[in-house]
Amino acid sequence: MKKISILGIFILFCFISCGKDSKIKEILNETHEDEIKEAVESFDSLIHSINNFFYVDENGFIDYLPEYVDAVQKIGNLHKQYHNSELLPRDSEKWETLMYYVKNPDGKKHSGTVCPFCIAEALGKLEKDKLYWKETSLFEASIVKRQEELYSLLKDDEMIDLLSQFEDYLATEKCFTDEPGKNCSFTVKVGNNEYGVLATKEYNQFMNKIRSFHDENCKYRLFSSVANTLFFDSSLTRQKMISCPICRIAHKKIEEKSFKKEDENFSYYTSDFYIWDKNEFADRLFTEYIKKQEKMKLPAEWQECKLLGFNYSASAAMYGYYLPSPFKNKKAGVVFNKKNVLSKSKDAGTYGVLKDVNIYSSDYKAKFDYECYVVSDRSDTYGQVKKMGDLSFTVKFSPSDKTAFIYSATIKTESSGKSQTFDYDGVIYDEESMANAVEGFLVWIIDTDKL
């Protein structure tokens, strides 16, 4: 009895399934399935035969090839002509029958529509009677190949290289401060610490390069099928996203609906660039930054020591120490704990950047290394920089009586370390004048108004 029941159910299932197949075939004939199938096959043949999907139009923008667009539109027009909701009501038995194997796949081959728009509707991806091909299987066909072509047209490799150079510059930490102020482009908070990103010359140059690169190469319309292709879900394609940070900001704003098609431009900040978040880049960057800054700080008891003398030369050492008055009796912490020193004169000037500090706890010594440059203020060479040399100060501390002596200053010209006279922007520096610049250099260190 049990076997007869199971057999009966099986026969009933076959009867229903065969009945569905028969009804679907009738509906497929009525809805011109042969034409739809031919158009889909023609589209498939096209995407496998062409090498390029895009071209640059007369306005310089990237767009899909007309023949590709035509192939998609042909399928869409046939769907609109034969499958619209008036001819094929979505609440009718005819529609339910046509969609039976779309909604109830059983792993077997059955007769059914190949119309990408109908299938997308049945799966709830597409609204009724909409021809938005991004939600159909047509859009996903060869998506990786199309994305790769777009990356090439947008020169993604060059942008990757530019961003890599920018990250290398940021890793030098020359544009960071843990005392955010007016010269900061923006601030970043990592944990409980706030850091400022200084708008240095190099930083601004990188920003200009990135903006220019985007303007010159990212020529596609943001609200278009090209943009949809470019930003198609990377988790599905396993493709990396486009590298241009400005493109990614635009896409994010469109997704958040904070930037609309009727808006001419979208605003953004450089702090929005994804590179700050990439692999916790900012966190790692500033963690290393604060470690190095802590390394450069003098021990607390040394910072309180007052400067009493400067061994200006061997002959001066025979008669006593010379100390320029602007920093006489200044505390060592005030003089040497500045991280960056900037100064310019009317025609040209020098600035020093603290490069490293080595503290020798055993004999109470500290060595401070600076890089010194000449910066042009002349209109024809404004902003040009030439390295002048290096300065290195060694300081001996005596915490017991709270004194400190600068007992050596090494001055090295950029040219092979030899004594040499060279002219730059009307200012002559040689070994002697560089030695005389030590006093001014130390004044800049403690002159906070010029920082």
Short mmCIF file of C-alpha atoms in Angstrom, two decimals:
data_model
loop_
_atom_site.label_atom_id
_atom_site.label_comp_id
_atom_site.label_asym_id
_atom_site.label_seq_id
_atom_site.Cartn_x
_atom_site.Cartn_y
_atom_site.Cartn_z
CA MET A 1 0.00 0.00 0.00
CA LYS A 2 2.86 2.32 0.90
CA LYS A 3 4.64 1.63 -2.40
CA ILE A 4 1.50 2.46 -4.38
CA SER A 5 1.20 5.81 -2.56
CA ILE A 6 4.79 6.81 -3.36
CA LEU A 7 4.35 5.72 -6.97
CA GLY A 8 1.15 7.71 -7.15
CA ILE A 9 2.86 10.85 -5.88
CA PHE A 10 5.64 10.39 -8.43
CA ILE A 11 3.15 10.00 -11.27
CA LEU A 12 1.24 13.05 -10.04
CA PHE A 13 4.47 15.11 -9.95
CA CYS A 14 5.36 14.05 -13.48
CA PHE A 15 1.86 14.94 -14.63
CA ILE A 16 2.10 18.42 -13.07
CA SER A 17 5.63 18.97 -14.39
CA CYS A 18 4.74 17.81 -17.89
CA GLY A 19 1.66 19.99 -17.74
CA LYS A 20 3.78 23.00 -16.80
CA ASP A 21 6.19 22.26 -19.65
CA SER A 22 3.33 22.11 -22.12
CA LYS A 23 1.79 25.38 -20.91
CA ILE A 24 5.17 27.15 -20.85
CA LYS A 25 5.87 26.15 -24.44
CA GLU A 26 2.56 27.64 -25.51
CA ILE A 27 3.27 30.90 -23.71
CA LEU A 28 6.81 31.05 -25.14
CA ASN A 29 5.35 30.86 -28.63
CA GLU A 30 2.89 33.64 -27.83
CA THR A 31 5.60 35.91 -26.37
CA HIS A 32 8.02 35.59 -29.33
CA GLU A 33 10.66 33.66 -27.36
CA ASP A 34 12.53 32.77 -30.55
CA GLU A 35 13.26 36.45 -31.24
CA ILE A 36 14.34 37.02 -27.63
CA LYS A 37 16.57 33.94 -27.74
CA GLU A 38 18.14 35.01 -31.02
CA ALA A 39 18.89 38.50 -29.62
CA VAL A 40 20.42 37.03 -26.45
CA GLU A 41 22.57 34.62 -28.47
CA SER A 42 23.64 37.49 -30.71
CA PHE A 43 24.64 39.46 -27.60
CA ASP A 44 26.62 36.48 -26.25
CA SER A 45 28.38 36.09 -29.58
CA LEU A 46 29.25 39.80 -29.62
CA ILE A 47 30.86 39.89 -26.16
CA HIS A 48 33.01 36.89 -27.03
CA SER A 49 34.14 38.30 -30.36
CA ILE A 50 35.01 41.93 -29.58
CA ASN A 51 38.26 42.91 -27.91
CA ASN A 52 37.09 46.28 -26.60
CA PHE A 53 33.81 47.33 -25.04
CA PHE A 54 34.50 51.07 -24.74
CA TYR A 55 35.58 54.06 -26.77
CA VAL A 56 36.27 57.75 -26.09
CA ASP A 57 33.53 59.98 -27.48
CA GLU A 58 33.87 63.40 -29.12
CA ASN A 59 33.74 65.09 -25.71
CA GLY A 60 36.60 63.01 -24.37
CA PHE A 61 34.43 60.79 -22.16
CA ILE A 62 34.58 57.00 -21.99
CA ASP A 63 31.41 55.28 -23.17
CA TYR A 64 30.22 51.86 -24.34
CA LEU A 65 30.66 51.00 -28.01
CA PRO A 66 27.47 51.71 -29.98
CA GLU A 67 27.20 48.09 -31.18
CA TYR A 68 27.34 46.88 -27.57
CA VAL A 69 24.63 49.36 -26.56
CA ASP A 70 22.54 48.34 -29.59
CA ALA A 71 22.75 44.66 -28.65
CA VAL A 72 21.50 45.40 -25.12
CA GLN A 73 18.78 47.75 -26.33
CA LYS A 74 17.52 45.19 -28.85
CA ILE A 75 16.82 42.71 -26.06
CA GLY A 76 15.26 45.44 -23.94
CA ASN A 77 13.01 46.58 -26.77
CA LEU A 78 11.80 43.02 -27.44
CA HIS A 79 11.02 42.63 -23.74
CA LYS A 80 9.15 45.93 -23.78
CA GLN A 81 7.25 44.93 -26.94
CA TYR A 82 6.25 41.35 -26.03
CA HIS A 83 6.61 41.07 -22.25
CA ASN A 84 5.15 44.30 -20.96
CA SER A 85 2.68 44.03 -18.10
CA GLU A 86 -0.34 44.86 -20.28
CA LEU A 87 0.27 41.91 -22.59
CA LEU A 88 1.55 39.69 -19.78
CA PRO A 89 -0.03 40.78 -16.46
CA ARG A 90 2.30 40.02 -13.53
CA ASP A 91 -0.56 38.69 -11.41
CA SER A 92 -1.80 36.33 -14.11
CA GLU A 93 -1.54 32.56 -14.35
CA LYS A 94 0.29 32.98 -17.65
CA TRP A 95 3.11 34.96 -15.96
CA GLU A 96 3.31 32.52 -13.04
CA THR A 97 3.53 29.59 -15.46
CA LEU A 98 6.24 31.28 -17.53
CA MET A 99 8.24 32.00 -14.38
CA TYR A 100 7.70 28.57 -12.77
CA TYR A 101 11.19 27.19 -13.39
CA VAL A 102 12.81 30.58 -12.73
CA LYS A 103 11.30 30.66 -9.25
CA ASN A 104 11.52 26.89 -8.69
CA PRO A 105 14.81 25.68 -10.21
CA ASP A 106 15.24 21.93 -9.81
CA GLY A 107 18.56 21.44 -11.55
CA LYS A 108 16.97 19.96 -14.68
CA LYS A 109 16.68 21.45 -18.12
CA HIS A 110 13.17 22.62 -18.82
CA SER A 111 11.66 24.95 -21.35
CA GLY A 112 11.66 28.52 -20.04
CA THR A 113 12.26 32.09 -21.08
CA VAL A 114 15.79 33.36 -21.56
CA CYS A 115 14.66 36.99 -21.40
CA PRO A 116 17.11 38.64 -18.94
CA PHE A 117 14.58 41.35 -17.99
CA CYS A 118 11.79 38.88 -17.19
CA ILE A 119 14.15 36.73 -15.14
CA ALA A 120 15.42 39.78 -13.20
CA GLU A 121 11.80 40.78 -12.47
CA ALA A 122 10.91 37.28 -11.31
CA LEU A 123 13.89 37.24 -8.94
CA GLY A 124 12.91 40.61 -7.49
CA LYS A 125 15.94 42.48 -8.85
CA LEU A 126 14.05 44.67 -11.28
CA GLU A 127 10.87 46.69 -10.96
CA LYS A 128 7.97 45.92 -13.28
CA ASP A 129 8.42 47.22 -16.85
CA LYS A 130 11.82 48.79 -16.05
CA LEU A 131 14.61 48.39 -18.58
CA TYR A 132 17.51 48.99 -16.19
CA TRP A 133 19.98 46.47 -17.62
CA LYS A 134 22.38 46.80 -14.64
CA GLU A 135 20.07 44.45 -12.72
CA THR A 136 20.10 41.75 -15.40
CA SER A 137 22.48 38.97 -16.34
CA LEU A 138 23.46 41.03 -19.39
CA PHE A 139 25.33 43.42 -17.13
CA GLU A 140 27.27 40.70 -15.35
CA ALA A 141 28.39 39.05 -18.59
CA SER A 142 32.15 39.69 -19.04
CA ILE A 143 32.09 42.18 -16.15
CA VAL A 144 35.68 41.40 -15.11
CA LYS A 145 36.97 41.86 -18.64
CA ARG A 146 35.11 45.17 -18.94
CA GLN A 147 36.39 46.41 -15.59
CA GLU A 148 39.96 45.57 -16.55
CA GLU A 149 39.55 47.55 -19.75
CA LEU A 150 38.24 50.52 -17.76
CA TYR A 151 41.17 50.30 -15.33
CA SER A 152 43.49 50.48 -18.31
CA LEU A 153 41.68 53.45 -19.88
CA LEU A 154 41.72 55.28 -16.54
CA LYS A 155 45.46 54.53 -16.12
CA ASP A 156 44.90 52.84 -12.80
CA ASP A 157 48.47 51.53 -12.64
CA GLU A 158 49.81 55.09 -12.81
CA MET A 159 47.48 56.20 -10.03
CA ILE A 160 48.63 53.24 -7.92
CA ASP A 161 52.23 54.36 -8.42
CA LEU A 162 51.37 57.97 -7.51
CA LEU A 163 49.53 56.89 -4.34
CA SER A 164 52.43 54.62 -3.43
CA GLN A 165 54.82 57.58 -3.67
CA PHE A 166 52.42 59.61 -1.55
CA GLU A 167 52.25 56.89 1.10
CA ASP A 168 56.05 56.68 1.09
CA TYR A 169 56.20 60.42 1.74
CA LEU A 170 53.64 60.14 4.56
CA ALA A 171 55.70 57.35 6.07
CA THR A 172 58.60 59.80 6.49
CA GLU A 173 56.32 61.68 8.93
CA LYS A 174 57.63 65.05 7.74
CA CYS A 175 54.13 66.48 7.52
CA PHE A 176 52.81 65.36 10.91
CA THR A 177 52.59 67.08 14.25
CA ASP A 178 51.12 66.08 17.58
CA GLU A 179 50.38 69.77 18.19
CA PRO A 180 47.66 70.49 15.57
CA GLY A 181 47.46 74.17 14.64
CA LYS A 182 46.66 76.65 11.91
CA ASN A 183 49.10 75.16 9.39
CA CYS A 184 47.35 71.77 9.40
CA SER A 185 45.40 70.58 6.39
CA PHE A 186 43.31 68.42 8.70
CA THR A 187 43.57 66.42 11.89
CA VAL A 188 43.37 62.69 12.48
CA LYS A 189 42.39 61.07 15.74
CA VAL A 190 43.95 57.71 16.53
CA GLY A 191 42.93 56.33 19.91
CA ASN A 192 43.03 59.20 22.36
CA ASN A 193 45.67 61.12 20.41
CA GLU A 194 45.01 63.83 17.82
CA TYR A 195 47.53 64.48 15.06
CA GLY A 196 47.77 67.24 12.51
CA VAL A 197 48.63 66.71 8.85
CA LEU A 198 50.67 69.75 7.85
CA ALA A 199 50.08 71.34 4.46
CA THR A 200 53.74 71.16 3.54
CA LYS A 201 55.01 71.95 0.07
CA GLU A 202 55.43 68.24 -0.70
CA TYR A 203 51.98 67.40 0.65
CA ASN A 204 50.34 70.08 -1.49
CA GLN A 205 52.27 68.91 -4.53
CA PHE A 206 50.92 65.39 -4.08
CA MET A 207 47.38 66.72 -3.65
CA ASN A 208 47.70 68.73 -6.86
CA LYS A 209 49.07 65.71 -8.73
CA ILE A 210 46.21 63.49 -7.58
CA ARG A 211 43.58 66.10 -8.48
CA SER A 212 45.16 66.76 -11.87
CA PHE A 213 45.44 63.04 -12.60
CA HIS A 214 41.76 62.54 -11.78
CA ASP A 215 40.68 65.51 -13.91
CA GLU A 216 42.78 64.44 -16.90
CA ASN A 217 42.13 60.70 -16.89
CA CYS A 218 38.90 59.85 -15.05
CA LYS A 219 36.71 60.96 -17.92
CA TYR A 220 33.46 59.08 -17.48
CA ARG A 221 30.00 60.22 -16.46
CA LEU A 222 29.32 59.42 -12.82
CA PHE A 223 25.66 58.57 -13.40
CA SER A 224 26.12 56.14 -16.28
CA SER A 225 26.43 52.45 -17.09
CA VAL A 226 30.21 52.98 -17.39
CA ALA A 227 30.34 54.12 -13.75
CA ASN A 228 28.08 51.21 -12.77
CA THR A 229 30.50 48.83 -14.46
CA LEU A 230 33.51 50.44 -12.82
CA PHE A 231 32.02 50.16 -9.35
CA PHE A 232 30.28 46.81 -9.75
CA ASP A 233 30.44 44.87 -6.50
CA SER A 234 34.08 43.86 -6.10
CA SER A 235 33.13 41.08 -3.67
CA LEU A 236 31.38 39.33 -6.58
CA THR A 237 34.06 39.91 -9.19
CA ARG A 238 36.97 39.54 -6.76
CA GLN A 239 38.42 42.58 -8.46
CA LYS A 240 40.14 45.37 -6.59
CA MET A 241 38.33 48.69 -6.73
CA ILE A 242 39.58 51.53 -8.91
CA SER A 243 42.51 53.21 -7.16
CA CYS A 244 41.62 56.87 -7.73
CA PRO A 245 40.58 58.18 -4.29
CA ILE A 246 38.44 60.96 -5.80
CA CYS A 247 36.47 58.48 -7.93
CA ARG A 248 35.84 56.37 -4.85
CA ILE A 249 34.63 59.37 -2.87
CA ALA A 250 32.22 60.27 -5.70
CA HIS A 251 30.90 56.70 -5.80
CA LYS A 252 30.43 56.66 -2.03
CA LYS A 253 28.52 59.95 -2.12
CA ILE A 254 26.26 58.62 -4.89
CA GLU A 255 25.60 55.47 -2.86
CA GLU A 256 24.76 57.61 0.16
CA LYS A 257 22.59 59.82 -2.06
CA SER A 258 24.47 62.92 -0.88
CA PHE A 259 25.45 63.73 -4.47
CA LYS A 260 22.78 63.77 -7.18
CA LYS A 261 22.88 63.80 -10.94
CA GLU A 262 21.66 67.38 -11.14
CA ASP A 263 24.55 68.56 -8.95
CA GLU A 264 27.40 69.92 -11.04
CA ASN A 265 30.19 69.08 -8.62
CA PHE A 266 30.69 67.19 -5.41
CA SER A 267 32.80 68.43 -2.52
CA TYR A 268 35.33 66.34 -0.64
CA TYR A 269 38.24 66.63 1.74
CA THR A 270 41.64 64.99 1.43
CA SER A 271 40.93 63.42 4.81
CA ASP A 272 38.21 61.42 2.98
CA PHE A 273 40.83 59.54 0.95
CA TYR A 274 40.53 55.83 1.57
CA ILE A 275 44.30 55.43 1.94
CA TRP A 276 44.02 56.62 5.55
CA ASP A 277 41.84 53.59 6.30
CA LYS A 278 43.52 51.07 4.02
CA ASN A 279 44.99 48.26 6.12
CA GLU A 280 44.74 50.57 9.14
CA PHE A 281 47.34 52.81 7.46
CA ALA A 282 46.64 55.86 9.64
CA ASP A 283 46.75 53.86 12.85
CA ARG A 284 50.07 52.24 11.96
CA LEU A 285 51.48 55.53 10.67
CA PHE A 286 50.73 57.52 13.77
CA THR A 287 51.67 54.71 16.13
CA GLU A 288 55.15 54.74 14.59
CA TYR A 289 55.13 58.54 14.59
CA ILE A 290 54.48 58.84 18.31
CA LYS A 291 57.12 56.20 19.05
CA LYS A 292 59.72 58.23 17.17
CA GLN A 293 58.60 61.47 18.77
CA GLU A 294 58.93 59.91 22.20
CA LYS A 295 62.42 58.76 21.24
CA MET A 296 63.38 62.33 20.30
CA LYS A 297 62.27 63.82 23.60
CA LEU A 298 64.90 64.55 26.18
CA PRO A 299 64.59 62.86 29.56
CA ALA A 300 62.57 65.09 31.88
CA GLU A 301 65.53 65.92 34.12
CA TRP A 302 67.62 66.95 31.09
CA GLN A 303 64.91 69.26 29.76
CA GLU A 304 65.24 71.43 32.87
CA CYS A 305 68.98 72.00 32.35
CA LYS A 306 69.94 75.55 31.31
CA LEU A 307 72.34 76.16 28.44
CA LEU A 308 75.51 77.81 29.74
CA GLY A 309 77.99 77.74 26.90
CA PHE A 310 78.86 76.85 23.33
CA ASN A 311 82.30 75.63 22.30
CA TYR A 312 82.44 77.85 19.19
CA SER A 313 85.95 76.79 18.08
CA ALA A 314 89.09 75.22 19.36
CA SER A 315 90.65 78.65 19.99
CA ALA A 316 87.50 79.86 21.74
CA ALA A 317 87.65 76.83 23.97
CA MET A 318 91.01 78.05 25.31
CA TYR A 319 89.47 81.26 26.57
CA GLY A 320 86.02 80.08 27.55
CA TYR A 321 82.68 79.31 26.02
CA TYR A 322 80.72 81.49 23.64
CA LEU A 323 76.93 81.48 23.81
CA PRO A 324 74.70 83.62 21.52
CA SER A 325 72.51 85.77 23.73
CA PRO A 326 69.06 84.85 22.26
CA PHE A 327 69.23 81.42 23.88
CA LYS A 328 71.51 82.10 26.82
CA ASN A 329 70.15 80.42 29.95
CA LYS A 330 67.27 78.88 27.97
CA LYS A 331 66.17 75.46 29.15
CA ALA A 332 67.39 72.60 26.97
CA GLY A 333 63.84 71.29 26.59
CA VAL A 334 62.70 74.62 25.12
CA VAL A 335 65.55 74.72 22.62
CA PHE A 336 65.78 71.14 21.45
CA ASN A 337 62.29 69.67 21.75
CA LYS A 338 61.00 71.45 18.62
CA LYS A 339 60.32 68.93 15.87
CA ASN A 340 60.29 71.23 12.82
CA VAL A 341 61.98 74.59 12.34
CA LEU A 342 60.91 76.88 9.52
CA SER A 343 62.18 80.35 8.58
CA LYS A 344 62.47 82.55 5.49
CA SER A 345 64.08 85.89 4.84
CA LYS A 346 62.97 88.35 2.16
CA ASP A 347 65.08 87.00 -0.70
CA ALA A 348 66.12 83.61 0.59
CA GLY A 349 66.47 81.82 3.86
CA THR A 350 67.22 78.59 5.60
CA TYR A 351 65.09 76.15 7.46
CA GLY A 352 66.09 73.12 9.43
CA VAL A 353 64.22 69.89 9.93
CA LEU A 354 65.04 67.82 12.97
CA LYS A 355 65.99 64.48 11.50
CA ASP A 356 67.09 62.42 14.49
CA VAL A 357 68.03 62.50 18.15
CA ASN A 358 70.41 60.06 19.78
CA ILE A 359 70.50 60.04 23.55
CA TYR A 360 73.46 58.51 25.36
CA SER A 361 72.18 58.00 28.87
CA SER A 362 75.42 56.57 30.24
CA ASP A 363 77.44 59.77 29.76
CA TYR A 364 74.56 62.27 29.72
CA LYS A 365 74.96 63.28 26.08
CA ALA A 366 72.48 63.90 23.28
CA LYS A 367 73.12 64.44 19.59
CA PHE A 368 70.67 66.43 17.44
CA ASP A 369 70.81 66.12 13.66
CA TYR A 370 69.20 68.70 11.35
CA GLU A 371 68.90 69.06 7.59
CA CYS A 372 69.22 72.66 6.35
CA TYR A 373 67.93 74.13 3.09
CA VAL A 374 67.76 77.36 1.14
CA VAL A 375 64.25 78.32 0.03
CA SER A 376 63.73 80.88 -2.72
CA ASP A 377 61.25 83.73 -2.34
CA ARG A 378 62.05 85.30 -5.70
CA SER A 379 59.12 85.50 -8.10
CA ASP A 380 60.90 83.59 -10.88
CA THR A 381 62.06 80.76 -8.63
CA TYR A 382 59.53 80.95 -5.81
CA GLY A 383 59.44 77.86 -3.65
CA GLN A 384 62.51 76.23 -5.14
CA VAL A 385 64.52 74.38 -2.57
CA LYS A 386 68.17 73.50 -2.48
CA LYS A 387 69.81 71.55 0.29
CA MET A 388 72.48 73.60 2.02
CA GLY A 389 73.94 70.99 4.31
CA ASP A 390 73.61 69.27 7.64
CA LEU A 391 73.98 70.50 11.18
CA SER A 392 74.69 68.27 14.13
CA PHE A 393 74.82 69.44 17.76
CA THR A 394 76.15 67.38 20.64
CA VAL A 395 75.05 68.51 24.09
CA LYS A 396 76.47 67.44 27.45
CA PHE A 397 74.00 67.50 30.33
CA SER A 398 74.64 67.74 34.06
CA PRO A 399 71.32 67.06 35.81
CA SER A 400 72.95 67.37 39.22
CA ASP A 401 73.56 71.11 38.79
CA LYS A 402 70.96 71.51 36.02
CA THR A 403 73.36 72.73 33.34
CA ALA A 404 73.97 71.82 29.70
CA PHE A 405 76.77 72.66 27.27
CA ILE A 406 76.68 72.55 23.47
CA TYR A 407 80.23 71.37 23.10
CA SER A 408 80.31 70.39 19.43
CA ALA A 409 78.61 71.52 16.23
CA THR A 410 79.36 69.66 13.02
CA ILE A 411 78.57 71.58 9.84
CA LYS A 412 78.69 69.72 6.58
CA THR A 413 78.08 71.16 3.12
CA GLU A 414 76.00 69.16 0.69
CA SER A 415 78.92 68.95 -1.72
CA SER A 416 81.14 66.10 -0.55
CA GLY A 417 81.72 67.66 2.87
CA LYS A 418 84.55 69.93 1.69
CA SER A 419 84.78 73.69 2.20
CA GLN A 420 83.12 75.21 -0.79
CA THR A 421 81.52 78.49 -1.84
CA PHE A 422 78.32 78.32 -3.88
CA ASP A 423 75.79 80.91 -4.98
CA TYR A 424 72.04 80.38 -4.83
CA ASP A 425 69.47 83.13 -5.25
CA GLY A 426 72.04 85.79 -4.47
CA VAL A 427 73.01 84.30 -1.11
CA ILE A 428 76.52 82.91 -0.69
CA TYR A 429 77.13 80.16 1.84
CA ASP A 430 80.54 78.69 2.57
CA GLU A 431 81.91 76.83 5.55
CA GLU A 432 82.46 80.04 7.52
CA SER A 433 79.07 81.57 6.77
CA MET A 434 77.41 78.25 7.54
CA ALA A 435 79.19 78.27 10.89
CA ASN A 436 77.87 81.77 11.53
CA ALA A 437 74.40 80.53 10.61
CA VAL A 438 74.44 78.24 13.65
CA GLU A 439 73.51 81.11 15.93
CA GLY A 440 70.54 82.10 13.77
CA PHE A 441 69.53 78.50 13.42
CA LEU A 442 69.33 78.05 17.15
CA VAL A 443 67.36 81.27 17.46
CA TRP A 444 64.77 79.90 15.02
CA ILE A 445 64.45 76.79 17.13
CA ILE A 446 63.24 78.77 20.15
CA ASP A 447 61.40 81.52 18.20
CA THR A 448 57.88 80.05 18.17
CA ASP A 449 56.51 83.03 16.20
CA LYS A 450 58.39 81.81 13.13
CA LEU A 451 57.37 78.18 13.39
#
